[in-house]
Structure formats: C-alpha cells, structure tokens
Short mmCIF file of C-alpha atoms in Angstrom, two decimals:
data_model
loop_
_atom_site.label_atom_id
_atom_site.label_comp_id
_atom_site.label_asym_id
_atom_site.label_seq_id
_atom_site.Cartn_x
_atom_site.Cartn_y
_atom_site.Cartn_z
CA GLY M 267 13.88 -2.97 4.90
CA ALA M 268 14.57 -1.36 1.46
CA VAL M 269 13.72 2.62 1.26
CA VAL M 270 11.65 4.27 -1.18
CA SER M 271 11.46 8.02 -1.40
CA GLN M 272 9.04 10.43 -3.00
CA HIS M 273 9.84 14.09 -4.16
CA PRO M 274 8.14 16.47 -3.51
CA SER M 275 6.50 15.27 -0.27
CA TRP M 276 3.94 17.89 -0.62
CA VAL M 277 3.03 20.47 -3.54
CA ILE M 278 0.49 23.15 -4.13
CA CYS M 279 -0.26 24.48 -7.63
CA LYS M 280 -2.49 26.38 -9.91
CA SER M 281 -5.19 24.97 -12.01
CA GLY M 282 -4.28 24.31 -15.10
CA THR M 283 -0.47 23.57 -14.32
CA SER M 284 1.37 20.30 -14.51
CA VAL M 285 3.19 18.63 -11.69
CA LYS M 286 5.79 15.80 -12.01
CA ILE M 287 6.20 13.37 -8.76
CA GLU M 288 9.19 11.35 -8.45
CA CYS M 289 9.50 7.96 -6.96
CA ARG M 290 12.78 6.48 -6.20
CA SER M 291 14.05 3.19 -4.85
CA LEU M 292 17.11 3.87 -2.92
CA ASP M 293 18.83 0.94 -2.24
CA PHE M 294 17.45 -1.39 -4.69
CA GLN M 295 16.42 -1.93 -8.19
CA ALA M 296 12.82 -2.26 -9.12
CA THR M 297 11.66 -3.00 -12.59
CA THR M 298 8.15 -2.36 -11.25
CA MET M 299 6.79 0.27 -9.62
CA PHE M 300 3.21 1.13 -8.85
CA TRP M 301 1.49 4.19 -8.39
CA TYR M 302 -1.61 4.68 -5.67
CA ARG M 303 -4.07 7.49 -5.12
CA GLN M 304 -5.84 8.19 -1.87
CA PHE M 305 -8.64 10.60 -1.09
CA PRO M 306 -9.08 11.77 2.31
CA LYS M 307 -10.57 9.17 4.53
CA GLN M 308 -10.80 6.57 1.65
CA SER M 309 -8.43 3.80 0.91
CA LEU M 310 -5.55 3.61 -1.41
CA MET M 311 -6.74 3.04 -5.22
CA LEU M 312 -4.08 1.77 -7.59
CA MET M 313 -3.84 3.88 -10.59
CA ALA M 314 -1.18 2.47 -12.71
CA THR M 315 1.52 -0.04 -12.89
CA SER M 316 4.89 1.19 -14.18
CA ASN M 317 7.37 -1.26 -15.78
CA GLU M 318 10.97 -0.12 -16.78
CA GLY M 319 11.79 0.66 -20.29
CA SER M 320 7.85 -0.18 -21.44
CA LYS M 321 4.62 1.40 -21.21
CA ALA M 322 2.73 1.72 -17.95
CA THR M 323 -0.61 -0.24 -17.42
CA TYR M 324 -3.47 1.96 -16.31
CA GLU M 325 -6.26 0.80 -14.13
CA GLN M 326 -9.84 0.92 -15.47
CA GLY M 327 -11.12 4.66 -15.51
CA VAL M 328 -7.71 6.20 -15.01
CA GLU M 329 -6.78 8.56 -18.00
CA LYS M 330 -3.54 7.85 -19.23
CA ASP M 331 -3.29 11.33 -21.40
CA LYS M 332 -3.84 13.22 -17.70
CA PHE M 333 -1.37 10.93 -15.64
CA LEU M 334 1.74 10.43 -17.60
CA ILE M 335 4.02 7.89 -16.20
CA ASN M 336 7.89 7.36 -17.13
CA HIS M 337 9.78 4.36 -15.50
CA ALA M 338 13.07 5.42 -17.57
CA SER M 339 15.74 3.41 -15.21
CA LEU M 340 15.43 0.76 -12.61
CA THR M 341 15.45 3.44 -9.49
CA LEU M 342 13.31 6.00 -10.77
CA SER M 343 9.41 6.25 -11.95
CA THR M 344 7.75 9.63 -12.36
CA LEU M 345 4.18 10.41 -12.31
CA THR M 346 3.05 13.83 -14.06
CA VAL M 347 -0.43 14.87 -13.35
CA THR M 348 -1.08 17.09 -16.50
CA SER M 349 -3.26 20.03 -16.61
CA ALA M 350 -4.29 19.72 -13.12
CA HIS M 351 -7.62 20.57 -11.43
CA PRO M 352 -8.87 21.00 -8.12
CA GLU M 353 -10.61 17.25 -8.22
CA ASP M 354 -6.68 15.85 -8.53
CA SER M 355 -6.10 17.25 -5.35
CA SER M 356 -5.09 13.79 -3.50
CA PHE M 357 -2.35 11.76 -1.78
CA TYR M 358 -0.19 10.10 -4.42
CA ILE M 359 1.90 7.06 -3.14
CA CYS M 360 4.21 4.85 -4.94
CA SER M 361 5.56 1.32 -4.22
CA ALA M 362 8.44 -0.66 -5.65
CA ARG M 363 8.98 -4.29 -6.06
CA ASP M 364 12.57 -5.50 -5.33
CA THR M 365 13.56 -7.19 -8.35
CA GLY M 366 15.92 -9.29 -6.59
CA THR M 367 13.06 -10.64 -4.19
CA ARG M 368 15.39 -10.70 -1.57
CA THR M 369 12.88 -9.84 0.79
CA LYS M 370 9.41 -11.59 1.44
CA GLU M 371 6.87 -8.31 1.46
CA GLU M 372 8.18 -7.59 -2.44
CA GLN M 373 6.57 -3.96 -2.68
CA PHE M 374 7.95 -1.04 -0.54
CA PHE M 375 5.83 2.11 -0.18
CA GLY M 376 6.98 5.60 -0.29
CA PRO M 377 5.96 8.14 2.02
CA GLY M 378 3.50 9.71 -0.35
CA THR M 379 3.07 12.98 -2.11
CA ARG M 380 0.11 15.42 -1.29
CA LEU M 381 -1.19 17.49 -4.17
CA THR M 382 -3.33 20.60 -3.72
CA VAL M 383 -4.66 21.98 -6.72
CA LEU M 384 -5.91 25.67 -6.38
CA ASP H 183 -8.23 -11.27 -5.95
CA ALA H 184 -10.62 -12.36 -3.29
CA LYS H 185 -12.42 -9.86 -0.98
CA THR H 186 -11.87 -9.29 2.60
CA THR H 187 -13.94 -7.85 5.29
CA GLN H 188 -12.76 -6.02 8.53
CA PRO H 189 -14.34 -4.01 11.16
CA PRO H 190 -14.05 -0.72 10.41
CA SER H 191 -12.65 0.31 13.59
CA MET H 192 -11.39 -1.05 17.09
CA ASP H 193 -9.98 0.45 20.13
CA CYS H 194 -7.40 -1.38 22.30
CA ALA H 195 -5.77 -0.22 25.57
CA GLU H 196 -1.97 0.65 25.36
CA GLY H 197 0.26 -2.29 26.69
CA ARG H 198 -2.56 -4.97 25.84
CA ALA H 199 -2.55 -7.20 22.88
CA ALA H 200 -4.59 -5.76 19.74
CA ASN H 201 -6.52 -8.84 17.88
CA LEU H 202 -7.40 -7.52 14.56
CA PRO H 203 -9.70 -10.01 12.79
CA CYS H 204 -10.10 -10.58 8.77
CA ASN H 205 -12.56 -12.46 6.97
CA HIS H 206 -11.61 -13.94 3.46
CA SER H 207 -14.11 -16.78 2.81
CA THR H 208 -13.60 -16.82 -0.83
CA ILE H 209 -9.64 -17.06 -0.63
CA SER H 210 -8.16 -19.46 -3.46
CA GLY H 211 -5.53 -22.07 -2.51
CA ASN H 212 -2.60 -20.16 -3.86
CA GLU H 213 -3.60 -16.62 -2.27
CA TYR H 214 -1.56 -15.71 0.52
CA VAL H 215 -2.85 -13.23 3.58
CA TYR H 216 -1.01 -10.10 3.70
CA TRP H 217 -1.23 -7.40 6.32
CA TYR H 218 -0.26 -3.65 6.05
CA ARG H 219 -0.82 -0.56 8.06
CA GLN H 220 -1.11 2.80 7.20
CA ILE H 221 -0.12 5.66 9.95
CA HIS H 222 -1.77 8.55 9.30
CA SER H 223 -0.46 10.95 5.92
CA GLN H 224 2.19 8.00 5.63
CA GLY H 225 2.64 5.17 2.95
CA PRO H 226 1.50 1.83 3.89
CA GLN H 227 3.93 -0.33 6.02
CA TYR H 228 4.22 -4.16 5.45
CA ILE H 229 3.59 -6.15 8.57
CA ILE H 230 3.41 -9.70 7.98
CA HIS H 231 2.36 -12.35 5.35
CA GLY H 232 1.35 -16.25 5.46
CA LEU H 233 -0.22 -18.95 3.26
CA LYS H 234 -1.56 -21.35 5.66
CA ASN H 235 0.94 -21.75 8.79
CA ASN H 236 0.76 -19.31 11.60
CA GLU H 237 3.51 -16.75 11.08
CA THR H 238 5.53 -14.26 13.65
CA ASN H 239 8.03 -11.62 13.34
CA GLU H 240 9.37 -8.72 15.29
CA MET H 241 6.05 -6.52 14.60
CA ALA H 242 3.13 -8.99 15.00
CA SER H 243 1.89 -12.56 14.89
CA LEU H 244 -0.54 -13.86 12.01
CA ILE H 245 -3.11 -16.83 13.07
CA ILE H 246 -4.70 -18.23 9.89
CA THR H 247 -7.65 -20.77 10.76
CA GLU H 248 -7.35 -24.05 9.08
CA ASP H 249 -10.02 -23.91 6.58
CA ARG H 250 -8.22 -20.17 5.41
CA LYS H 251 -11.42 -18.22 5.55
CA SER H 252 -10.22 -15.93 8.31
CA SER H 253 -7.17 -14.78 10.21
CA THR H 254 -6.27 -12.38 13.04
CA LEU H 255 -3.34 -10.15 13.25
CA ILE H 256 -2.13 -9.76 16.70
CA LEU H 257 0.04 -6.95 17.95
CA PRO H 258 1.10 -8.57 21.15
CA HIS H 259 1.75 -5.38 23.23
CA ALA H 260 0.26 -2.45 21.73
CA THR H 261 1.82 1.05 21.87
CA LEU H 262 0.45 4.60 21.07
CA ARG H 263 2.34 4.26 17.88
CA ASP H 264 0.53 1.36 16.41
CA THR H 265 -2.41 3.59 15.97
CA ALA H 266 -3.17 3.19 12.48
CA VAL H 267 -5.26 1.76 9.74
CA TYR H 268 -4.70 -1.77 9.12
CA TYR H 269 -5.21 -3.56 5.80
CA CYS H 270 -5.87 -7.24 5.35
CA ILE H 271 -5.33 -8.19 1.49
CA VAL H 272 -5.32 -11.51 -0.15
CA ARG H 273 -3.44 -12.07 -3.17
CA VAL H 274 -1.37 -14.64 -5.25
CA ASN H 275 2.37 -14.40 -4.92
CA PHE H 276 3.58 -14.26 -8.27
CA GLY H 277 2.14 -13.39 -11.69
CA ASN H 278 -0.57 -10.41 -10.54
CA GLU H 279 1.47 -8.48 -8.29
CA LYS H 280 -1.14 -5.79 -7.14
CA LEU H 281 -2.20 -4.95 -4.06
CA THR H 282 -5.94 -4.15 -3.49
CA PHE H 283 -6.84 -2.57 -0.52
CA GLY H 284 -9.84 -2.58 1.17
CA THR H 285 -11.49 -0.11 3.95
CA GLY H 286 -9.30 -1.64 6.49
CA THR H 287 -9.55 -1.64 10.30
CA ARG H 288 -8.76 1.95 12.13
CA LEU H 289 -7.15 0.88 15.34
CA THR H 290 -6.75 3.43 18.01
CA ILE H 291 -4.57 2.74 20.97
CA ILE H 292 -5.90 4.37 24.09
CA PRO H 293 -3.65 5.44 26.88
#
C-alpha cells in the first residue's frame, strides 16, 4: 500500500508557542489530505480537508486561525498549531487520498504526531 | 453519512475467527461499508470495503446482509497483533470523501 509519513512523531512544547506538523505522501500524489485529532480514549475527529493549491475546508468548531493548514505541493501538507495551549495536547493524524485512485481504499493514514503542550 | 453501531468491546481467543458486527440500518443505496482498524498509538489502517456483495482479501472477509442494514467483519485466524480498535464506516465512494469515525469496537485477542 501507499505510504504516508508524519514529522515529528512526537513533540513537547511550551504553552504559547507554535508547532508545525508535516504530512507527506511518499510514493503517490495527493491533491487532498485530511487532518484528524484524537484525544485519549476517543475516536478520530476530522479537523479539516486540505486541498493542494487552495484553502483548506475546516469542520464546524475548528478554529482556522489557530490550526493553519498549508498544502503547497502534491506530496506535502502542514498543520501549524498556533499559540498552543495544554488543551491542544492530542494525537494528530493525517491521511492522504491517492489522486490516481489506483487502489480501492483511497485514503492512507500517517502514523500520527503526539503533541504535548506544557 | 449514515451512522453505525458497534459493540464497544469484544474478546477472541488467539487462532479463532473474530467476528465483528456492525449495524447501519439507515445506509443509503450508494453508500459503501468500510472497515478500518487502529492499533494503539498508530494511524488507522484500511482493512476492506464493499457495497452489497461479500468481499474477501488477504486480511479479512466482509459479509453484508441482503438488506444491507448490517455487516460482519471476519478475521479468520486472529493473532495477538490483531488487537486493535475496529471502525465500521459507511460513506459514498465519490463526492464527499470524508471518513466519519464512530467509537468502534475494541477487539482484544486472548493468548
């Protein structure tokens, strides 16, 4: 199957700082990537849909000015958590859709990034 | 997307078949049934999907009832590495590409 990577795999930062998380599709092009957040013992919640070359579409209740998404190329999307606070501590997961749809599952998930804000 | 209902947890003995049920009584005619699983602290992994026919791949089998209101994911010979949360999701296969995750079933394989 296709591979999606995330960097970093974990990060600890101080409250008030910004953190950037990268999501890369390694062996396929992805015009669409998705960003999810998962709190402990809870399910994945979709935060936003990232489209290459255009603005991201945010889910209801997700602050677009706090969670900045950039999808500048067909293999890279970034999520920047601005002015992070302890309540932003979570497991952030991206997924990418294979533009060529050569596989049935369509979306491939990254391994996740665990963010801890002190 | 239609909602799904899954049991919160299940146990299965190692080497036996694990049968995970999912109810999706409000599924629409153009919605597929997808199964993903998430091993602890990892990203979800695609398992299988289907529309109305039963499907089988190297990981699992998917049995969909004739009225499509429920389905069962079968792991034929469960191993300890199959311990994970299994998510049943229904969605159209075009247009709206979102995957809406429910609470899933936490499957524990017992040695």
